[in-house]
Tab-separated table of C-alpha atoms in Angstrom:
chain	number	residue	atom	x	y	z
A	1	MET	CA	-99.442	-64.462	93.318
A	2	GLN	CA	-95.731	-63.944	93.839
A	3	VAL	CA	-94.601	-61.097	95.532
A	4	THR	CA	-92.803	-59.335	92.781
A	5	ILE	CA	-89.735	-57.551	94.590
A	6	ASP	CA	-86.225	-56.375	93.964
A	7	ILE	CA	-83.579	-59.068	94.947
A	8	THR	CA	-80.922	-56.356	96.638
A	9	GLU	CA	-81.439	-55.826	99.715
A	10	PHE	CA	-80.849	-51.718	100.085
A	11	SER	CA	-83.220	-51.419	96.745
A	12	TYR	CA	-86.107	-49.778	99.031
A	13	LEU	CA	-83.880	-47.095	100.703
A	14	PRO	CA	-83.935	-44.316	98.068
A	15	ALA	CA	-87.788	-45.001	97.577
A	16	GLN	CA	-88.663	-44.318	101.011
A	17	ALA	CA	-86.224	-41.790	101.508
A	18	ASP	CA	-87.966	-39.792	99.415
A	19	ALA	CA	-91.183	-40.778	100.786
A	20	LEU	CA	-89.695	-39.195	104.290
A	21	SER	CA	-88.205	-36.091	101.821
A	22	VAL	CA	-84.513	-36.679	104.073
A	23	PRO	CA	-81.165	-37.515	102.089
A	24	LEU	CA	-80.503	-41.425	102.020
A	25	PRO	CA	-77.277	-41.539	103.532
A	26	PRO	CA	-74.551	-44.086	102.894
A	27	VAL	CA	-75.302	-47.480	104.158
A	28	GLU	CA	-73.172	-50.839	104.373
A	29	ARG	CA	-73.505	-54.254	105.725
A	30	ILE	CA	-70.472	-55.265	108.026
A	31	SER	CA	-69.941	-58.347	110.044
A	32	LEU	CA	-67.545	-58.992	113.318
A	33	THR	CA	-66.964	-62.428	113.792
A	34	LEU	CA	-66.867	-63.759	117.229
A	35	ALA	CA	-64.902	-65.437	119.768
A	36	ASP	CA	-66.790	-69.282	119.023
A	37	GLY	CA	-66.555	-68.292	115.033
A	38	ARG	CA	-69.617	-67.238	114.517
A	39	THR	CA	-70.598	-64.175	112.588
A	40	LEU	CA	-72.570	-61.208	114.092
A	41	SER	CA	-74.023	-58.718	110.962
A	42	ALA	CA	-75.092	-55.465	110.992
A	43	LEU	CA	-76.077	-52.597	108.565
A	44	ARG	CA	-74.584	-49.240	109.363
A	45	PHE	CA	-75.795	-45.718	108.510
A	46	GLY	CA	-73.811	-42.882	108.253
A	47	THR	CA	-70.080	-42.463	107.876
A	48	ASP	CA	-69.964	-40.732	111.374
A	49	ALA	CA	-69.196	-43.038	114.877
A	50	PRO	CA	-72.148	-44.190	115.942
A	51	ARG	CA	-74.162	-42.628	118.066
A	52	VAL	CA	-77.428	-44.880	118.170
A	53	THR	CA	-77.685	-48.812	118.254
A	54	LEU	CA	-81.120	-50.402	116.940
A	55	LEU	CA	-81.940	-54.167	118.222
A	56	HIS	CA	-84.883	-56.053	116.786
A	57	GLY	CA	-87.805	-58.266	118.280
A	58	ALA	CA	-87.827	-62.031	117.448
A	59	GLY	CA	-88.223	-63.199	113.984
A	60	LEU	CA	-87.257	-59.555	112.593
A	61	ASN	CA	-84.111	-58.408	111.450
A	62	ALA	CA	-82.003	-55.209	111.141
A	63	HIS	CA	-84.170	-54.190	108.012
A	64	THR	CA	-87.417	-53.618	110.363
A	65	TRP	CA	-85.895	-50.487	111.009
A	66	ASP	CA	-85.088	-48.776	107.984
A	67	THR	CA	-87.687	-45.840	108.163
A	68	THR	CA	-86.855	-45.134	111.726
A	69	SER	CA	-83.003	-44.896	110.616
A	70	LEU	CA	-83.772	-42.616	107.902
A	71	SER	CA	-86.183	-40.556	109.751
A	72	LEU	CA	-83.315	-40.492	112.585
A	73	GLN	CA	-80.642	-39.078	110.391
A	74	GLN	CA	-78.352	-40.259	113.053
A	75	PRO	CA	-75.083	-42.138	112.780
A	76	LEU	CA	-76.153	-45.666	113.551
A	77	LEU	CA	-75.942	-49.487	113.934
A	78	ALA	CA	-78.840	-51.958	113.022
A	79	ILE	CA	-77.965	-55.595	114.347
A	80	ASP	CA	-79.025	-58.259	113.481
A	81	LEU	CA	-79.458	-60.507	116.531
A	82	ALA	CA	-77.985	-64.031	116.878
A	83	GLY	CA	-80.181	-66.122	114.965
A	84	HIS	CA	-81.508	-63.656	112.750
A	85	GLY	CA	-80.903	-62.238	109.655
A	86	ASP	CA	-77.249	-62.579	108.208
A	87	SER	CA	-76.360	-63.384	111.959
A	88	SER	CA	-75.228	-67.070	112.590
A	89	TRP	CA	-77.921	-69.242	114.027
A	90	ARG	CA	-76.676	-70.958	117.572
A	91	THR	CA	-76.156	-74.587	117.738
A	92	ASP	CA	-77.673	-74.667	120.996
A	93	ALA	CA	-80.720	-72.683	120.485
A	94	ASP	CA	-80.335	-70.020	123.054
A	95	TYR	CA	-82.064	-66.879	121.981
A	96	THR	CA	-82.209	-65.620	125.575
A	97	PRO	CA	-81.713	-61.628	126.120
A	98	ARG	CA	-78.561	-62.342	128.255
A	99	THR	CA	-76.761	-64.500	125.496
A	100	LEU	CA	-77.781	-62.191	122.980
A	101	ALA	CA	-76.569	-59.439	124.900
A	102	ARG	CA	-72.693	-60.787	125.160
A	103	ASP	CA	-72.829	-60.707	121.260
A	104	VAL	CA	-74.175	-57.313	121.116
A	105	ALA	CA	-71.483	-56.142	123.641
A	106	ALA	CA	-68.394	-57.461	121.576
A	107	ALA	CA	-70.097	-55.615	118.766
A	108	LEU	CA	-70.147	-52.383	120.483
A	109	ASP	CA	-66.618	-52.769	121.788
A	110	ALA	CA	-65.399	-53.224	117.985
A	111	TRP	CA	-67.965	-50.724	116.267
A	112	THR	CA	-68.231	-48.175	118.592
A	113	SER	CA	-66.333	-45.449	120.391
A	114	GLN	CA	-68.946	-44.085	122.659
A	115	PRO	CA	-71.794	-45.100	124.618
A	116	GLN	CA	-74.629	-45.754	122.550
A	117	VAL	CA	-78.399	-44.775	122.630
A	118	VAL	CA	-79.509	-48.173	122.491
A	119	VAL	CA	-83.516	-48.695	121.325
A	120	GLY	CA	-84.495	-52.260	121.521
A	121	GLN	CA	-87.957	-53.642	120.294
A	122	SER	CA	-89.620	-56.545	122.158
A	123	LEU	CA	-86.673	-59.530	122.430
A	124	GLY	CA	-84.127	-56.855	121.333
A	125	GLY	CA	-85.662	-54.625	124.824
A	126	LEU	CA	-85.079	-57.188	126.771
A	127	THR	CA	-81.547	-57.750	125.507
A	128	GLY	CA	-80.756	-53.948	125.822
A	129	ALA	CA	-81.942	-53.799	129.485
A	130	ALA	CA	-79.359	-57.063	129.943
A	131	LEU	CA	-76.811	-55.055	127.671
A	132	ALA	CA	-77.355	-51.764	129.632
A	133	ALA	CA	-76.725	-53.882	133.153
A	134	SER	CA	-74.010	-56.065	132.564
A	135	ARG	CA	-72.201	-53.364	130.307
A	136	PRO	CA	-73.088	-49.722	131.661
A	137	ASP	CA	-70.261	-47.973	130.261
A	138	LEU	CA	-71.858	-49.181	126.879
A	139	VAL	CA	-75.063	-47.357	127.097
A	140	ALA	CA	-75.918	-43.894	127.430
A	141	GLU	CA	-79.612	-44.137	127.331
A	142	LEU	CA	-81.772	-47.303	126.568
A	143	PHE	CA	-85.529	-47.289	124.565
A	144	VAL	CA	-87.309	-50.578	125.735
A	145	VAL	CA	-90.018	-50.955	122.920
A	146	ASP	CA	-93.185	-52.752	123.563
A	147	ILE	CA	-92.163	-55.343	126.073
A	148	THR	CA	-91.757	-56.277	129.851
A	149	PRO	CA	-90.750	-59.550	131.257
A	150	GLY	CA	-94.310	-59.620	132.931
A	151	ILE	CA	-96.070	-59.512	129.714
A	152	ASP	CA	-99.393	-61.991	129.521
A	153	VAL	CA	-98.345	-64.638	127.590
A	154	SER	CA	-102.627	-65.363	126.253
A	155	ALA	CA	-102.474	-61.574	124.495
A	156	GLY	CA	-99.866	-60.537	121.921
A	157	PRO	CA	-97.621	-63.546	122.370
A	158	ALA	CA	-100.714	-65.509	121.367
A	159	ALA	CA	-100.690	-63.834	117.802
A	160	LEU	CA	-96.932	-64.610	117.471
A	161	ARG	CA	-97.531	-68.086	118.377
A	162	ALA	CA	-100.118	-68.353	115.328
A	163	PHE	CA	-98.180	-66.229	112.770
A	164	TYR	CA	-95.106	-69.430	113.563
A	165	GLU	CA	-97.357	-72.210	114.199
A	166	GLY	CA	-97.190	-74.692	111.224
A	167	PRO	CA	-94.876	-75.654	108.419
A	168	THR	CA	-91.430	-73.317	108.086
A	169	ASP	CA	-91.276	-73.093	104.222
A	170	PHE	CA	-93.755	-72.159	101.724
A	171	ALA	CA	-94.509	-71.856	98.179
A	172	THR	CA	-94.460	-68.299	97.583
A	173	ARG	CA	-93.746	-64.990	99.886
A	174	GLU	CA	-97.678	-64.212	99.306
A	175	GLU	CA	-98.516	-67.247	101.784
A	176	LEU	CA	-96.698	-65.164	103.916
A	177	VAL	CA	-97.863	-61.607	103.300
A	178	VAL	CA	-101.485	-62.547	103.719
A	179	LYS	CA	-100.834	-64.574	106.865
A	180	ALA	CA	-98.922	-61.609	108.429
A	181	MET	CA	-101.348	-58.947	107.458
A	182	SER	CA	-103.905	-61.001	108.808
A	183	LEU	CA	-102.174	-61.551	112.482
A	184	GLY	CA	-101.950	-57.949	112.696
A	185	PHE	CA	-98.117	-57.669	111.544
A	186	GLY	CA	-96.199	-54.960	109.918
A	187	GLY	CA	-97.866	-51.430	108.201
A	188	THR	CA	-99.219	-51.070	104.411
A	189	ARG	CA	-99.417	-54.109	102.355
A	190	PRO	CA	-96.106	-52.792	100.162
A	191	GLU	CA	-94.096	-52.226	103.548
A	192	THR	CA	-95.394	-56.225	104.418
A	193	GLU	CA	-94.230	-57.288	101.566
A	194	ARG	CA	-90.718	-55.765	101.888
A	195	GLY	CA	-90.373	-56.940	105.149
A	196	VAL	CA	-91.255	-60.634	103.647
A	197	PHE	CA	-88.637	-60.630	101.569
A	198	LEU	CA	-85.790	-59.259	103.341
A	199	ASN	CA	-86.691	-62.010	106.257
A	200	THR	CA	-87.011	-64.826	104.018
A	201	ARG	CA	-84.757	-66.634	101.131
A	202	VAL	CA	-84.938	-69.172	98.254
A	203	ARG	CA	-83.400	-72.569	98.795
A	204	ALA	CA	-82.347	-74.891	96.111
A	205	ASP	CA	-85.550	-76.261	95.534
A	206	GLY	CA	-87.504	-73.226	95.054
A	207	ARG	CA	-88.976	-73.137	98.528
A	208	ILE	CA	-89.445	-70.162	100.516
A	209	GLU	CA	-88.028	-70.448	104.214
A	210	TRP	CA	-87.175	-67.862	107.134
A	211	LYS	CA	-83.880	-66.613	107.311
A	212	HIS	CA	-84.020	-66.647	111.048
A	213	HIS	CA	-83.643	-69.816	113.251
A	214	PHE	CA	-86.132	-68.750	115.607
A	215	ALA	CA	-89.162	-69.456	113.496
A	216	HIS	CA	-88.276	-73.021	114.230
A	217	LEU	CA	-88.387	-72.472	117.928
A	218	ALA	CA	-90.697	-69.309	118.787
A	219	ALA	CA	-94.122	-71.508	118.757
A	220	GLN	CA	-92.898	-74.136	120.829
A	221	ALA	CA	-91.086	-71.872	123.212
A	222	LEU	CA	-93.732	-69.078	123.605
A	223	ALA	CA	-96.785	-72.212	124.155
A	224	ALA	CA	-94.757	-73.552	126.954
A	225	HIS	CA	-93.412	-70.365	128.541
A	226	ASP	CA	-93.447	-70.638	132.393
A	227	PRO	CA	-91.578	-68.204	135.158
A	228	GLY	CA	-88.038	-70.829	134.338
A	229	SER	CA	-85.398	-69.986	136.016
A	230	ALA	CA	-81.870	-68.452	136.135
A	231	VAL	CA	-79.994	-71.781	134.856
A	232	ALA	CA	-82.552	-72.040	131.866
A	233	PRO	CA	-84.335	-68.927	131.470
A	234	SER	CA	-86.907	-68.686	129.253
A	235	VAL	CA	-87.610	-65.420	126.498
A	236	LEU	CA	-89.423	-63.691	128.960
A	237	HIS	CA	-88.101	-65.132	131.834
A	238	GLU	CA	-88.383	-62.995	135.043
A	239	THR	CA	-84.809	-62.314	135.601
A	240	GLY	CA	-85.712	-59.529	132.882
A	241	TRP	CA	-87.000	-57.404	135.921
A	242	ASP	CA	-83.280	-57.671	137.653
A	243	ASP	CA	-81.804	-56.622	134.565
A	244	LEU	CA	-84.079	-53.624	134.141
A	245	ALA	CA	-83.971	-52.524	137.621
A	246	ALA	CA	-79.973	-52.636	137.294
A	247	VAL	CA	-79.789	-50.120	134.255
A	248	GLN	CA	-77.702	-46.985	135.308
A	249	ALA	CA	-78.863	-45.100	132.069
A	250	PRO	CA	-82.115	-43.171	131.768
A	251	LEU	CA	-84.676	-45.659	130.919
A	252	THR	CA	-87.767	-45.334	128.974
A	253	LEU	CA	-90.648	-47.806	128.106
A	254	VAL	CA	-92.634	-47.105	124.490
A	255	ARG	CA	-95.528	-48.553	124.866
A	256	ALA	CA	-97.950	-49.249	122.182
A	257	ALA	CA	-101.476	-48.697	122.529
A	258	ARG	CA	-102.095	-51.768	120.242
A	259	GLY	CA	-99.270	-53.798	121.427
A	260	PHE	CA	-98.327	-56.118	123.930
A	261	VAL	CA	-97.664	-54.317	126.774
A	262	SER	CA	-100.613	-52.956	128.936
A	263	GLU	CA	-101.606	-50.206	131.593
A	264	GLN	CA	-100.970	-52.629	134.157
A	265	ASP	CA	-97.360	-53.950	132.399
A	266	ALA	CA	-96.257	-50.357	132.293
A	267	ALA	CA	-97.259	-49.757	135.650
A	268	GLU	CA	-95.145	-53.179	136.987
A	269	LEU	CA	-92.349	-51.262	135.312
A	270	GLN	CA	-92.479	-48.080	137.015
A	271	ARG	CA	-93.658	-49.653	140.626
A	272	ARG	CA	-90.056	-51.851	140.105
A	273	VAL	CA	-87.979	-49.179	138.127
A	274	PRO	CA	-89.120	-46.200	139.457
A	275	ALA	CA	-86.750	-43.490	137.366
A	276	ALA	CA	-88.403	-45.014	134.172
A	277	ARG	CA	-90.465	-42.780	132.049
A	278	VAL	CA	-93.161	-44.562	130.064
A	279	VAL	CA	-93.979	-43.272	126.746
A	280	GLU	CA	-97.787	-44.348	124.534
A	281	MET	CA	-97.609	-43.793	121.070
A	282	ASP	CA	-100.210	-45.142	118.687
A	283	ALA	CA	-98.698	-48.236	117.025
A	284	THR	CA	-99.060	-51.753	117.274
A	285	HIS	CA	-95.918	-54.096	118.558
A	286	ASN	CA	-93.913	-53.387	115.950
A	287	VAL	CA	-93.463	-49.463	116.531
A	288	GLN	CA	-90.799	-49.150	114.245
A	289	GLU	CA	-92.801	-50.143	111.469
A	290	THR	CA	-96.202	-48.437	112.436
A	291	ALA	CA	-94.911	-45.520	113.990
A	292	PRO	CA	-91.528	-45.400	112.383
A	293	ALA	CA	-91.604	-41.150	112.481
A	294	ALA	CA	-92.825	-40.816	116.284
A	295	LEU	CA	-90.220	-43.457	117.634
A	296	ALA	CA	-87.549	-41.354	115.618
A	297	ALA	CA	-88.188	-38.316	116.690
A	298	LEU	CA	-88.049	-39.593	120.894
A	299	VAL	CA	-85.062	-41.111	120.108
A	300	ALA	CA	-83.414	-38.112	117.739
A	301	ALA	CA	-84.505	-35.400	120.600
A	302	ARG	CA	-82.728	-37.533	123.748
A	303	VAL	CA	-79.610	-37.802	121.234
A	304	GLU	CA	-79.229	-34.173	120.621
A	305	ALA	CA	-80.142	-32.977	123.954
A	306	ALA	CA	-76.881	-35.415	125.059
A	307	ALA	CA	-74.984	-33.713	122.475
A	308	SER	CA	-75.947	-30.530	123.734
A	309	ALA	CA	-74.945	-31.420	127.436
A	310	GLY	CA	-71.493	-32.401	125.598
A	311	ASN	CA	-71.636	-36.153	126.356
A	312	GLY	CA	-69.410	-37.177	123.787
A	313	MET	CA	-72.539	-38.200	122.048
């Protein structure tokens, strides 16, 4: 059975806003040409200067934040990381956090006028840490959602391997919807259908393929994960701990009760970064999809607190 979905990327937003009983802000897609000629793409919600920047996880894209963004009701950016969504693929296939963070820094230099509340989920969380460590002037506060450098690769990431193993093209989107739901990704079926649509494209031969480069690399990269080295790091490389320890802004780990980060992982973060706080939410790994209202409320409270304190937010 084919998934019947409108072909415009913003077609879901009015109904989502109605369901949340919130106004629909102006939304547009913007792009930036980077120094090496690649394109970085993003969604901009609202017309005022962005206060919040959202960074998605591996294999996702900016639209994973749609419900959270509508719930936030803040001017914000949701960035497609390199190799995902409408952003260019890297010829060197380097999608490690420190490399991705350089693109994000260039985008924030171009698109923002004040330090951001950065919210990064999974790979986006480690990218946010690398950004905050290398460019503290760009980050007012950091939320790392359900990721630490030390997560058990035999637990949550095993589901990612199962999701991406096998072919990277399909006869119908329905195949991907069924697979995603069977492995616990996404929320309701309509939400999963929407996510699959926004993360795939139809090739000239009629086959469905992932828009993101990571799908071609994730299974192998996660299966072969080891401590690595600073010269040739993996996505979950231990240098991520150095980045987290170097973050000067307030740092919050959002741990999904049904996600990838265990209580032991969270405790390790607090041992290494004593100033960090940990907030647990009843959600799966993709917290922005399975607990968007709770996540938005947590972030909005900090944005408003910063504004009240006169920090320019």
